[in-house]
Structures are given as structure tokens and as C-alpha cells.
Amino acid sequence: MEGAGSWDVLDWTKIEPLSRHVSRVHHDFLLDDEEVIVEGYGVVLVNTDEAGTLLVTNFRLLFLSEGTGSILPLGSIPLATIEKFSKIAVKGQSAPRQSDKIPSGRLLQVIGKDMRVIVFGFLPQTKQRRAVFDALLRCVKPTRLSDIYAFVVGPSNFKNTSPKLRLLNEYFRLIGRHDQQASNNMIENNSFTFSNELWRISCVNSKYTMSQTYPFALVVPKCISDEEILQASSFRARCRLPVVSWCHPRTGAVLARSSQPLVGLMMNMRSNTDERLVAALCSQLGGAKGARRKLYIADARPRKNALANGAMGGGSESSSNYFQSEIVFFGIDNIHAMRESFARLREYLDTHGAASSDGRSSFLRHGGWTWGGGNLSSMSASVSTLGDSGWLIHVQSVLAGSAWIAARIALESASVLVHCSDGWDRTTQLVSLANLLLDPYYRTFTGFQALVEKDWLAFGHPFSDRIGMPTISGSEGMSFELTRQSSTGSFTTSPSRQPSGSYTPQTPASSHNQTSNNYSPIFVQWVDCVSQLLRMYPFAFEFSSVFLVDFLDNFLSCRFGNFLCNSEQERQICRTSERCGCIWSYLTDLRASGGKANAHYNLFYDPSKHNGPLLPPAAALAPTLWPQFHLRWACPFEAQAGELEAQCRNMALKFSELQKGKEVAEKKSKEAIAVVESLTTELQKERHVNTSAAHLAKKASKENVAIKRALESLGCKVHFSSSGDCTVDIENYPLPNIPKVKQSISKSSSEGDEKSDLSVSITVVADEMISDKSVSNSVCETVCPFRPREGGCRWPDGGCSQIGSQFVGLKANFDAFDRLSIYDGYFDSKK
């Protein structure tokens, strides 16, 4: 592709279609039970001028690069994440000196709920765009809930546990019953109604007969009976009466939620039971006898909207009817204003992004150096357009309201009751965000899950309506709020910008608005608020901004069943926890695969720095664009360049590798030290042996001298040769025909030491001439110097008698020879 990047210069004649059949080996990237419905070839992703293959599956739209065959993330979007799509026709214009016009381009625009606007170009006269468009019509918004991919694939490897059990365990934590563990028997028998001094868990809505949008279990004041709860519920819209969302473990202050009261047009309708229930939220202050804490009633709506709702039977409370109370209006706009603001922000980013869906209006995409066309005035105008979207103002309003609520509870020990119209959109945003500010537990992975399941899922935020998915009950009527606005808004959606007359929109029948009037990015806005707090308090959260982005992507994709339907009751009827996978299990597996090095972990998390409430001052509540979410498609480089977490994570990985190398080196060092110590011990043992051997050699030498002296004292002459042989001549006892006696002295030594083993034997005759057992042998009697005159052996038990050919002196005490004379006897004569 060449040229300025606009649609009117695309040379469609040069794009060759790929093979009509894609090999199954290229489909290895498909998920479980994901099936290809339609394939388009020679398709161009206009945002990046890349050609490839476009696949429509029963779960997502996939764009494969023509060169590598890999998935291009920008052109691949889950079907449930598509907000709307439409067909666009572009007429080519004649270039200078060009005789023939370029054929018309066939475009398909896809707008996502995740801030992306993508455009695909198809070859003319191939009918591929029609096939893709029809497939999207059938699959983007299924008519039945069971046709959603989450039900098709089933729980797979990401099985869910009972959300009711998790809700009860969170309630037990809030009322201080840490010794209790929720079970299915508790739910079946309604035996979960535990309590503390102030609050109790009620089962009055266990069958959803009181309120179809409230959870099966509620935390209410202990002094209010179930009968009074039923009476009070009739005074609130959709029977969403005031109940406890969070209670302070020390001061007793609570954060409660409800819907608007039904006070009517004249604001004169009252309910004694409702007033008594609200007053019970203000328990007595600790240490102040009889004094009751103050109550703030926070109405999330603008005051004029609350008054207008009175015409529909709703309205707001009067402080004169509720004891020691103060009414505060936060002025947060409704779901329609949020939807329009989100669309304007998306259009603004697509207009000025580097990967714009319309190349003509993107100044960054083709080498521009600044947004707004390169001059100061146009740049200022583009920045003001961002402010005109109103998105950051809305985020700031929600943040400011939540911070105000948290401050009243933490600093004044006051109780706060929050509501809007129905109590499931703005109320949920404020209450859950205030919980996050007050309780450090909710800033962990497990706590964040408990917070979302308690305040968003259990308390009936209509997720199916807000994300445009089918549900079993459909819409439950209109809200009491009167100030409804058109869903189209004053800003058209990109790329309806029409420069130079090259864009020709199709007929209305050729477009499809996937969303209804109830669609609104309320939950996306809340996660945006959480990311702003994470930016302000980087040490306070266990999870990272990457985790929030992945969490939002999986939420919008409807790949799992956690956020389907509009209430806890509907999810129970559809059995989503049994028939669909669990997003929490999936995210947990992702973290487990990478350990602490996983991108979902916040590297800066230090729970000791923020182990109490977070109370941001008003000056700090200045939200900015969330780069990782808002800019990742339109300005991918800007979304990554400023990501401090990624840089620190790379440094942490390198540090971890160095740490592992250090541990390996330390282990080897310890092993070497152990070997050296072992060798030292062996050396010491060897030295001890050498010393012992030297001592034995010295002793043997001394014994040798003693033997020589003993033999000489018997009249024998001993001659030692250098070879170690010894010749003994016996003079006193002549022995006929006896050869000379030789004494063989053998020495054995080990190299390098002084060890010597000296053995002495005196041979008087050859061994073959002597009998081994004959004591009276003539040779023995002749040689033995201790023989008696009368003959025989005086020493029958001696060594010579047992061995025969050895001399008796071998086992004698050689030291005694120095003290004996020739006339002394060795044995007692009586023996």
C-alpha cells in the first residue's frame, strides 16, 4: 500500500486473493469448541495497511497476517466486545495523469466496547464482505443465552465454585465470624443467620420473593426483624431497601446501600419502618453514652434529576424525616450520558491516533509530529475535544464521591447510606469504590474478587443489559429517571468524518447497532476509577494495571459466565456457575503460570505502607487517560512507552535471574566448603594414623633391640644385614645337622609417611622339617632353651607349642629382658 493512507488510493487490483482453503494446521490457535464460520481472503486491515485473512468464528473475529500467518491483535476482537458494525463504500478518485479510476473499495467498520475502531477492506466483486457481514449479524448478538460461547464451551478447565458460598464467607468476615465457613447445607437450611452485637445475616430474601435483584442473604441491623424488613422494602424502588455493604470493625460505622425512596411528587410520602431501619444503621458511638452517630444520605444523582423522579413516584429523602441525617447530592450523570461520553472519547482517540481507522485524519500515522495537524491552535482544539468528551469529568465525579464517603466513615465514624434511582449503577460504583478505599483487604486479588462479587454481582447490577447480551427476563421496565437522552448523541461515530467527499455510507439496513438503549460502560468506568487510584497509590494494590486490562478484556468478551444475566437469581436459574467457565479461575491460572514475576502482580505492592484507609485529597483527584486501556489500539507506542511497570518488571526479572545465579553460586560454594572440610577431616585422621604408625615403629624398634639382647644373653650371636635378614648362631646348644638359624625381619611402609610395621620371626629350622603338633619333637626340644633336663616340654601352652616352627620369645614381654639375668626363670618351677 502506498500513498497518504486514505481509502481512495487503495489499489485493490494489486491484491491477490489467498487460497480458498486454509489448512487446519493454521487453526491451531483456536480455543476449545471454537469453530470457523466464514473465511475472507485478501482482506486489508485499513488501520495498519496490512493484508491477510479474516476469520469469523463462534467466539471472535480473527485477522491473520498474510506474511506470517500470526494473529494481529488490533484486527482480532471477540464478538461480544463488538458494539456495532456497518458496511461502508468508498469511491476512488482519479489521480493526476491517471486515465482509469480505481475500482470502488468495499469496507467493513467494526466498533468495539474496548475503545477500538477497526476497518477491513475487501476485494470488489468477491461477495466476501457480504458473507462476513451476515455472519456477524447471526453471531454478534445471539437471540438465546445458551448460544453464547461461554455456554458452548462449558466450564472446561476453569470450573467455578458456588458464588453463594463466597458471598457468605465475605459476610462472615464483615461481622467478625472468622470461625465460620460457609457450606451448601447452610444455604439449603437457611442456617447462615449468624450475628454480632450490631448486625445479623438475614435469610428473608433466600427465595428472592422480597426483591428479585437483591442477593439471597442480606446484612441488616440486629434490632430489625424480618417482618419489618419486608414492610420497609415496599417503600423503596424495586424493593431494594437499605442494607449493609461494609461495616467498620472497630467504630461500628457502616456503609449502606439502597434504591430511591418512593416519596412521590410532593415529597410527602413516608414509611415509619423505613425510617426506623435507616435509624438503626446509626448505632451508638463507643464511649459516648446515649450519643448516636451521624447519618449521611448520599444521593448520587443531580438534585434536579432526583426532584424530577418524584413525578414518577420516586425522589429523595427529607432530612427532617430521618434522625440526625444530612442529604448530599453528588451530581453524577446517568447511564446514557456515560455511553455518549465513552463514544466521544473513542472517536477522539481514533481521530488522532497512530492506528486510526481513517488514514486521512490521522496526523501521527504518516509521520506527523504532533496531534492536531502540527500547529498550536489546532493542537489546542484537539485537546479541548478530549475535554468535550466529558469522560474524565465523569470519572472525577465518581472518584470524588467515593473519597467523600470514605472520609466520612473513617474520620467522623459516621454512617453513610448511598443510593441513586434503582441502586445498581451509580450506587454500585460509589459503594464498591468506597469499600476499596476503606478496606485494604479489597486491594488484594482475593479481596478484589470478593468486592466485585458482593457489590456488583450479588446486588444485581444488570450486566447483560449494560453490555448488550441476551438474558432470560429481558428489560424489567423503565427507570424512574426522566432525563433520558438519545443514544446517538451529538457526536457521530468514526469514521463518519467526511473529508473530500470520498466516503459514501450505506443504507441503514446495511448497518447493525449491537447495543440497546440500556447499554452503558458503567463497569468499565468503575475499573477506570480503580486504575486512577492505582496510579495515585502504587504501593497500596497487590494487582497491577495489566491485571485490570486483562480482567476488562475477559469481562467484555463474555468468554466466562460470571457476568452474564442481570441478577443473582437469573444466574442461578441459568446455572451459569455450573455450565460456564469461571473468569477468576482463569486469571488465577495465568498468575500461577508466571509466579510472582507475572505481569498481574504489582511490583511496588507494600501492604505495610497503606494498611488503613486511603483518603485522597481533592487536589489529587485529577484523572488522566488510562494509557494501557484507552491508548493501546489508537496509540500503541504511547500506551507502552510510559509503562513504568513493564520497565520495572524487566528489571525485576533480571534481578531475579541474578538472584538465582547468586543462589547457585552460594550453593556451589557451600558444597566446596563442605568438601574442603571433609578433606581436612580426612587429613587429620591420616596424620593421626601416621603418628600412631610412627609410635608403633618406634615401639617395634625397641622390641627388636630387646629381642637381640635377650638372644645374646642366651649365648646367641645375632647378625643383621641391610636386607633385613638376621642370622642367629647358637653357641651353648650345638645342634647337629641344623642349618644356621635366620631371623626374617620384614618392614612395610606407606609412601610419604613414617608408618612402619615390624614383624619378627626367628627360624631355627626349615618349616618342612618340623611337625606342627608335636610338642616332644626333637628339634623343638633341642632348640628350646627352656627345656627341662628330664625332657619333655615345660611350656605346652606356649606359642611355640601351638605353632611348632616359631620361637617362644615371639610373645614374650621384651621389656622384661632388660630386667632379667641369665639365671632367672621365665616360669614357675612348680608348674
PDB file of N, CA and C in Angstrom, residues 83-156:
ATOM      1  N   GLU A  83     -19.474  -3.470  19.653  1.00  0.00           N
ATOM      2  CA  GLU A  83     -20.636  -2.640  19.973  1.00  0.00           C
ATOM      3  C   GLU A  83     -21.531  -2.464  18.751  1.00  0.00           C
ATOM      4  N   LYS A  84     -20.929  -2.197  17.606  1.00  0.00           N
ATOM      5  CA  LYS A  84     -21.691  -2.041  16.365  1.00  0.00           C
ATOM      6  C   LYS A  84     -20.764  -2.271  15.176  1.00  0.00           C
ATOM      7  N   PHE A  85     -21.364  -2.562  14.022  1.00  0.00           N
ATOM      8  CA  PHE A  85     -20.588  -2.744  12.795  1.00  0.00           C
ATOM      9  C   PHE A  85     -21.449  -2.316  11.616  1.00  0.00           C
ATOM     10  N   SER A  86     -20.795  -1.907  10.554  1.00  0.00           N
ATOM     11  CA  SER A  86     -21.541  -1.419   9.395  1.00  0.00           C
ATOM     12  C   SER A  86     -20.688  -1.547   8.142  1.00  0.00           C
ATOM     13  N   LYS A  87     -21.383  -1.577   6.988  1.00  0.00           N
ATOM     14  CA  LYS A  87     -20.690  -1.627   5.700  1.00  0.00           C
ATOM     15  C   LYS A  87     -20.517  -0.212   5.158  1.00  0.00           C
ATOM     16  N   ILE A  88     -19.353   0.022   4.527  1.00  0.00           N
ATOM     17  CA  ILE A  88     -19.025   1.339   4.001  1.00  0.00           C
ATOM     18  C   ILE A  88     -18.518   1.164   2.580  1.00  0.00           C
ATOM     19  N   ALA A  89     -18.955   2.054   1.687  1.00  0.00           N
ATOM     20  CA  ALA A  89     -18.468   2.049   0.308  1.00  0.00           C
ATOM     21  C   ALA A  89     -17.651   3.308   0.080  1.00  0.00           C
ATOM     22  N   VAL A  90     -16.488   3.176  -0.572  1.00  0.00           N
ATOM     23  CA  VAL A  90     -15.593   4.301  -0.832  1.00  0.00           C
ATOM     24  C   VAL A  90     -15.354   4.384  -2.321  1.00  0.00           C
ATOM     25  N   LYS A  91     -15.654   5.529  -2.899  1.00  0.00           N
ATOM     26  CA  LYS A  91     -15.404   5.761  -4.317  1.00  0.00           C
ATOM     27  C   LYS A  91     -13.983   6.265  -4.517  1.00  0.00           C
ATOM     28  N   GLY A  92     -13.241   5.629  -5.397  1.00  0.00           N
ATOM     29  CA  GLY A  92     -11.894   6.084  -5.686  1.00  0.00           C
ATOM     30  C   GLY A  92     -11.916   7.299  -6.575  1.00  0.00           C
ATOM     31  N   GLN A  93     -10.941   8.160  -6.439  1.00  0.00           N
ATOM     32  CA  GLN A  93     -10.832   9.368  -7.240  1.00  0.00           C
ATOM     33  C   GLN A  93      -9.665   9.239  -8.191  1.00  0.00           C
ATOM     34  N   SER A  94      -9.769   9.945  -9.336  1.00  0.00           N
ATOM     35  CA  SER A  94      -8.710   9.877 -10.332  1.00  0.00           C
ATOM     36  C   SER A  94      -7.504  10.667  -9.862  1.00  0.00           C
ATOM     37  N   ALA A  95      -6.387  10.041  -9.915  1.00  0.00           N
ATOM     38  CA  ALA A  95      -5.155  10.738  -9.585  1.00  0.00           C
ATOM     39  C   ALA A  95      -4.695  11.513 -10.799  1.00  0.00           C
ATOM     40  N   PRO A  96      -3.854  12.530 -10.617  1.00  0.00           N
ATOM     41  CA  PRO A  96      -3.338  13.279 -11.777  1.00  0.00           C
ATOM     42  C   PRO A  96      -2.673  12.350 -12.781  1.00  0.00           C
ATOM     43  N   ARG A  97      -2.940  12.617 -14.041  1.00  0.00           N
ATOM     44  CA  ARG A  97      -2.355  11.861 -15.146  1.00  0.00           C
ATOM     45  C   ARG A  97      -2.758  10.387 -15.094  1.00  0.00           C
ATOM     46  N   GLN A  98      -3.905  10.108 -14.535  1.00  0.00           N
ATOM     47  CA  GLN A  98      -4.367   8.719 -14.463  1.00  0.00           C
ATOM     48  C   GLN A  98      -5.688   8.632 -15.202  1.00  0.00           C
ATOM     49  N   SER A  99      -5.718   7.813 -16.218  1.00  0.00           N
ATOM     50  CA  SER A  99      -6.883   7.774 -17.098  1.00  0.00           C
ATOM     51  C   SER A  99      -8.022   6.955 -16.516  1.00  0.00           C
ATOM     52  N   ASP A 100      -7.682   5.841 -15.885  1.00  0.00           N
ATOM     53  CA  ASP A 100      -8.722   4.954 -15.361  1.00  0.00           C
ATOM     54  C   ASP A 100      -8.892   5.164 -13.863  1.00  0.00           C
ATOM     55  N   LYS A 101     -10.115   5.101 -13.424  1.00  0.00           N
ATOM     56  CA  LYS A 101     -10.380   5.213 -11.995  1.00  0.00           C
ATOM     57  C   LYS A 101     -10.123   3.885 -11.289  1.00  0.00           C
ATOM     58  N   ILE A 102      -9.709   4.006 -10.056  1.00  0.00           N
ATOM     59  CA  ILE A 102      -9.529   2.810  -9.234  1.00  0.00           C
ATOM     60  C   ILE A 102     -10.910   2.288  -8.834  1.00  0.00           C
ATOM     61  N   PRO A 103     -11.136   0.988  -8.868  1.00  0.00           N
ATOM     62  CA  PRO A 103     -12.448   0.450  -8.508  1.00  0.00           C
ATOM     63  C   PRO A 103     -12.838   0.819  -7.080  1.00  0.00           C
ATOM     64  N   SER A 104     -14.139   0.840  -6.825  1.00  0.00           N
ATOM     65  CA  SER A 104     -14.640   1.190  -5.501  1.00  0.00           C
ATOM     66  C   SER A 104     -14.166   0.178  -4.473  1.00  0.00           C
ATOM     67  N   GLY A 105     -13.826   0.662  -3.267  1.00  0.00           N
ATOM     68  CA  GLY A 105     -13.426  -0.211  -2.175  1.00  0.00           C
ATOM     69  C   GLY A 105     -14.630  -0.646  -1.372  1.00  0.00           C
ATOM     70  N   ARG A 106     -14.590  -1.858  -0.870  1.00  0.00           N
ATOM     71  CA  ARG A 106     -15.670  -2.407  -0.064  1.00  0.00           C
ATOM     72  C   ARG A 106     -15.154  -2.524   1.359  1.00  0.00           C
ATOM     73  N   LEU A 107     -15.694  -1.710   2.266  1.00  0.00           N
ATOM     74  CA  LEU A 107     -15.176  -1.617   3.630  1.00  0.00           C
ATOM     75  C   LEU A 107     -16.203  -2.114   4.637  1.00  0.00           C
ATOM     76  N   LEU A 108     -15.665  -2.629   5.751  1.00  0.00           N
ATOM     77  CA  LEU A 108     -16.487  -3.048   6.875  1.00  0.00           C
ATOM     78  C   LEU A 108     -15.901  -2.417   8.130  1.00  0.00           C
ATOM     79  N   GLN A 109     -16.700  -1.611   8.811  1.00  0.00           N
ATOM     80  CA  GLN A 109     -16.255  -0.944  10.031  1.00  0.00           C
ATOM     81  C   GLN A 109     -16.770  -1.700  11.252  1.00  0.00           C
ATOM     82  N   VAL A 110     -15.876  -1.933  12.216  1.00  0.00           N
ATOM     83  CA  VAL A 110     -16.232  -2.619  13.459  1.00  0.00           C
ATOM     84  C   VAL A 110     -15.826  -1.719  14.619  1.00  0.00           C
ATOM     85  N   ILE A 111     -16.777  -1.405  15.486  1.00  0.00           N
ATOM     86  CA  ILE A 111     -16.532  -0.549  16.650  1.00  0.00           C
ATOM     87  C   ILE A 111     -16.652  -1.405  17.900  1.00  0.00           C
ATOM     88  N   GLY A 112     -15.617  -1.357  18.733  1.00  0.00           N
ATOM     89  CA  GLY A 112     -15.571  -2.208  19.919  1.00  0.00           C
ATOM     90  C   GLY A 112     -15.862  -1.458  21.206  1.00  0.00           C
ATOM     91  N   LYS A 113     -16.291  -2.198  22.212  1.00  0.00           N
ATOM     92  CA  LYS A 113     -16.534  -1.638  23.538  1.00  0.00           C
ATOM     93  C   LYS A 113     -15.231  -1.412  24.305  1.00  0.00           C
ATOM     94  N   ASP A 114     -14.118  -1.815  23.715  1.00  0.00           N
ATOM     95  CA  ASP A 114     -12.820  -1.669  24.360  1.00  0.00           C
ATOM     96  C   ASP A 114     -11.992  -0.551  23.727  1.00  0.00           C
ATOM     97  N   MET A 115     -12.655   0.450  23.170  1.00  0.00           N
ATOM     98  CA  MET A 115     -12.027   1.663  22.640  1.00  0.00           C
ATOM     99  C   MET A 115     -11.447   1.514  21.246  1.00  0.00           C
ATOM    100  N   ARG A 116     -11.683   0.440  20.560  1.00  0.00           N
ATOM    101  CA  ARG A 116     -11.084   0.299  19.240  1.00  0.00           C
ATOM    102  C   ARG A 116     -12.113   0.512  18.120  1.00  0.00           C
ATOM    103  N   VAL A 117     -11.635   1.104  17.032  1.00  0.00           N
ATOM    104  CA  VAL A 117     -12.409   1.271  15.804  1.00  0.00           C
ATOM    105  C   VAL A 117     -11.546   0.720  14.679  1.00  0.00           C
ATOM    106  N   ILE A 118     -11.994  -0.357  14.054  1.00  0.00           N
ATOM    107  CA  ILE A 118     -11.195  -1.013  13.016  1.00  0.00           C
ATOM    108  C   ILE A 118     -12.004  -1.082  11.724  1.00  0.00           C
ATOM    109  N   VAL A 119     -11.310  -1.009  10.607  1.00  0.00           N
ATOM    110  CA  VAL A 119     -11.933  -1.056   9.297  1.00  0.00           C
ATOM    111  C   VAL A 119     -11.220  -2.101   8.449  1.00  0.00           C
ATOM    112  N   PHE A 120     -11.992  -2.975   7.818  1.00  0.00           N
ATOM    113  CA  PHE A 120     -11.462  -4.004   6.927  1.00  0.00           C
ATOM    114  C   PHE A 120     -11.859  -3.659   5.494  1.00  0.00           C
ATOM    115  N   GLY A 121     -10.915  -3.829   4.564  1.00  0.00           N
ATOM    116  CA  GLY A 121     -11.187  -3.630   3.152  1.00  0.00           C
ATOM    117  C   GLY A 121     -11.231  -4.957   2.414  1.00  0.00           C
ATOM    118  N   PHE A 122     -12.247  -5.138   1.569  1.00  0.00           N
ATOM    119  CA  PHE A 122     -12.445  -6.385   0.833  1.00  0.00           C
ATOM    120  C   PHE A 122     -12.296  -6.147  -0.663  1.00  0.00           C
ATOM    121  N   LEU A 123     -11.906  -7.159  -1.357  1.00  0.00           N
ATOM    122  CA  LEU A 123     -11.820  -7.087  -2.813  1.00  0.00           C
ATOM    123  C   LEU A 123     -13.209  -6.915  -3.411  1.00  0.00           C
ATOM    124  N   PRO A 124     -13.336  -6.055  -4.410  1.00  0.00           N
ATOM    125  CA  PRO A 124     -14.647  -5.894  -5.050  1.00  0.00           C
ATOM    126  C   PRO A 124     -15.059  -7.170  -5.781  1.00  0.00           C
ATOM    127  N   GLN A 125     -16.352  -7.352  -5.888  1.00  0.00           N
ATOM    128  CA  GLN A 125     -16.951  -8.431  -6.676  1.00  0.00           C
ATOM    129  C   GLN A 125     -16.548  -9.831  -6.177  1.00  0.00           C
ATOM    130  N   THR A 126     -16.252  -9.931  -4.892  1.00  0.00           N
ATOM    131  CA  THR A 126     -15.941 -11.251  -4.328  1.00  0.00           C
ATOM    132  C   THR A 126     -17.019 -11.731  -3.364  1.00  0.00           C
ATOM    133  N   LYS A 127     -17.921 -10.853  -2.948  1.00  0.00           N
ATOM    134  CA  LYS A 127     -19.009 -11.168  -2.015  1.00  0.00           C
ATOM    135  C   LYS A 127     -18.497 -11.627  -0.649  1.00  0.00           C
ATOM    136  N   GLN A 128     -17.211 -11.365  -0.395  1.00  0.00           N
ATOM    137  CA  GLN A 128     -16.677 -11.770   0.909  1.00  0.00           C
ATOM    138  C   GLN A 128     -17.195 -10.861   2.016  1.00  0.00           C
ATOM    139  N   ARG A 129     -17.328  -9.567   1.723  1.00  0.00           N
ATOM    140  CA  ARG A 129     -17.830  -8.670   2.751  1.00  0.00           C
ATOM    141  C   ARG A 129     -19.245  -9.052   3.143  1.00  0.00           C
ATOM    142  N   ARG A 130     -20.075  -9.394   2.179  1.00  0.00           N
ATOM    143  CA  ARG A 130     -21.438  -9.818   2.484  1.00  0.00           C
ATOM    144  C   ARG A 130     -21.443 -11.052   3.370  1.00  0.00           C
ATOM    145  N   ALA A 131     -20.570 -12.010   3.091  1.00  0.00           N
ATOM    146  CA  ALA A 131     -20.522 -13.235   3.889  1.00  0.00           C
ATOM    147  C   ALA A 131     -20.100 -12.930   5.324  1.00  0.00           C
ATOM    148  N   VAL A 132     -19.095 -12.065   5.476  1.00  0.00           N
ATOM    149  CA  VAL A 132     -18.639 -11.711   6.825  1.00  0.00           C
ATOM    150  C   VAL A 132     -19.713 -10.931   7.556  1.00  0.00           C
ATOM    151  N   PHE A 133     -20.340  -9.988   6.865  1.00  0.00           N
ATOM    152  CA  PHE A 133     -21.373  -9.165   7.494  1.00  0.00           C
ATOM    153  C   PHE A 133     -22.551 -10.026   7.963  1.00  0.00           C
ATOM    154  N   ASP A 134     -22.985 -10.947   7.142  1.00  0.00           N
ATOM    155  CA  ASP A 134     -24.103 -11.819   7.527  1.00  0.00           C
ATOM    156  C   ASP A 134     -23.734 -12.705   8.712  1.00  0.00           C
ATOM    157  N   ALA A 135     -22.489 -13.168   8.729  1.00  0.00           N
ATOM    158  CA  ALA A 135     -22.056 -13.993   9.860  1.00  0.00           C
ATOM    159  C   ALA A 135     -22.056 -13.184  11.153  1.00  0.00           C
ATOM    160  N   LEU A 136     -21.638 -11.931  11.068  1.00  0.00           N
ATOM    161  CA  LEU A 136     -21.663 -11.074  12.254  1.00  0.00           C
ATOM    162  C   LEU A 136     -23.092 -10.815  12.706  1.00  0.00           C
ATOM    163  N   LEU A 137     -24.012 -10.639  11.755  1.00  0.00           N
ATOM    164  CA  LEU A 137     -25.414 -10.435  12.116  1.00  0.00           C
ATOM    165  C   LEU A 137     -25.962 -11.614  12.913  1.00  0.00           C
ATOM    166  N   ARG A 138     -25.547 -12.822  12.542  1.00  0.00           N
ATOM    167  CA  ARG A 138     -26.054 -14.017  13.222  1.00  0.00           C
ATOM    168  C   ARG A 138     -25.401 -14.235  14.578  1.00  0.00           C
ATOM    169  N   CYS A 139     -24.118 -13.843  14.706  1.00  0.00           N
ATOM    170  CA  CYS A 139     -23.336 -14.282  15.861  1.00  0.00           C
ATOM    171  C   CYS A 139     -23.034 -13.203  16.892  1.00  0.00           C
ATOM    172  N   VAL A 140     -23.043 -11.931  16.484  1.00  0.00           N
ATOM    173  CA  VAL A 140     -22.615 -10.890  17.425  1.00  0.00           C
ATOM    174  C   VAL A 140     -23.574 -10.797  18.606  1.00  0.00           C
ATOM    175  N   LYS A 141     -24.847 -10.821  18.345  1.00  0.00           N
ATOM    176  CA  LYS A 141     -25.832 -10.790  19.431  1.00  0.00           C
ATOM    177  C   LYS A 141     -26.778 -11.960  19.288  1.00  0.00           C
ATOM    178  N   PRO A 142     -26.482 -13.078  19.909  1.00  0.00           N
ATOM    179  CA  PRO A 142     -27.355 -14.249  19.784  1.00  0.00           C
ATOM    180  C   PRO A 142     -28.709 -13.990  20.429  1.00  0.00           C
ATOM    181  N   THR A 143     -29.712 -14.629  19.903  1.00  0.00           N
ATOM    182  CA  THR A 143     -31.064 -14.439  20.427  1.00  0.00           C
ATOM    183  C   THR A 143     -31.293 -15.240  21.709  1.00  0.00           C
ATOM    184  N   ARG A 144     -30.555 -16.307  21.880  1.00  0.00           N
ATOM    185  CA  ARG A 144     -30.701 -17.139  23.076  1.00  0.00           C
ATOM    186  C   ARG A 144     -29.436 -17.070  23.914  1.00  0.00           C
ATOM    187  N   LEU A 145     -29.602 -17.114  25.216  1.00  0.00           N
ATOM    188  CA  LEU A 145     -28.465 -17.061  26.119  1.00  0.00           C
ATOM    189  C   LEU A 145     -27.569 -18.281  25.952  1.00  0.00           C
ATOM    190  N   SER A 146     -28.158 -19.424  25.640  1.00  0.00           N
ATOM    191  CA  SER A 146     -27.383 -20.657  25.513  1.00  0.00           C
ATOM    192  C   SER A 146     -26.491 -20.665  24.279  1.00  0.00           C
ATOM    193  N   ASP A 147     -26.700 -19.713  23.348  1.00  0.00           N
ATOM    194  CA  ASP A 147     -25.865 -19.645  22.153  1.00  0.00           C
ATOM    195  C   ASP A 147     -24.568 -18.885  22.383  1.00  0.00           C
ATOM    196  N   ILE A 148     -24.440 -18.250  23.522  1.00  0.00           N
ATOM    197  CA  ILE A 148     -23.207 -17.530  23.842  1.00  0.00           C
ATOM    198  C   ILE A 148     -22.081 -18.540  24.005  1.00  0.00           C
ATOM    199  N   TYR A 149     -20.892 -18.154  23.593  1.00  0.00           N
ATOM    200  CA  TYR A 149     -19.747 -19.071  23.596  1.00  0.00           C
ATOM    201  C   TYR A 149     -19.480 -19.656  24.978  1.00  0.00           C
ATOM    202  N   ALA A 150     -19.738 -18.886  26.026  1.00  0.00           N
ATOM    203  CA  ALA A 150     -19.475 -19.379  27.384  1.00  0.00           C
ATOM    204  C   ALA A 150     -20.274 -20.639  27.680  1.00  0.00           C
ATOM    205  N   PHE A 151     -21.507 -20.726  27.151  1.00  0.00           N
ATOM    206  CA  PHE A 151     -22.313 -21.929  27.343  1.00  0.00           C
ATOM    207  C   PHE A 151     -21.903 -23.033  26.385  1.00  0.00           C
ATOM    208  N   VAL A 152     -21.413 -22.664  25.212  1.00  0.00           N
ATOM    209  CA  VAL A 152     -21.000 -23.676  24.233  1.00  0.00           C
ATOM    210  C   VAL A 152     -19.777 -24.433  24.722  1.00  0.00           C
ATOM    211  N   VAL A 153     -18.780 -23.715  25.233  1.00  0.00           N
ATOM    212  CA  VAL A 153     -17.534 -24.354  25.645  1.00  0.00           C
ATOM    213  C   VAL A 153     -17.667 -25.030  27.001  1.00  0.00           C
ATOM    214  N   GLY A 154     -18.608 -24.566  27.840  1.00  0.00           N
ATOM    215  CA  GLY A 154     -18.779 -25.173  29.149  1.00  0.00           C
ATOM    216  C   GLY A 154     -17.695 -24.746  30.122  1.00  0.00           C
ATOM    217  N   PRO A 155     -17.641 -25.383  31.293  1.00  0.00           N
ATOM    218  CA  PRO A 155     -16.654 -24.988  32.308  1.00  0.00           C
ATOM    219  C   PRO A 155     -15.224 -25.276  31.905  1.00  0.00           C
ATOM    220  N   SER A 156     -15.017 -26.284  31.019  1.00  0.00           N
ATOM    221  CA  SER A 156     -13.674 -26.603  30.523  1.00  0.00           C
ATOM    222  C   SER A 156     -12.712 -26.792  31.696  1.00  0.00           C
TER     223      SER A 156
END
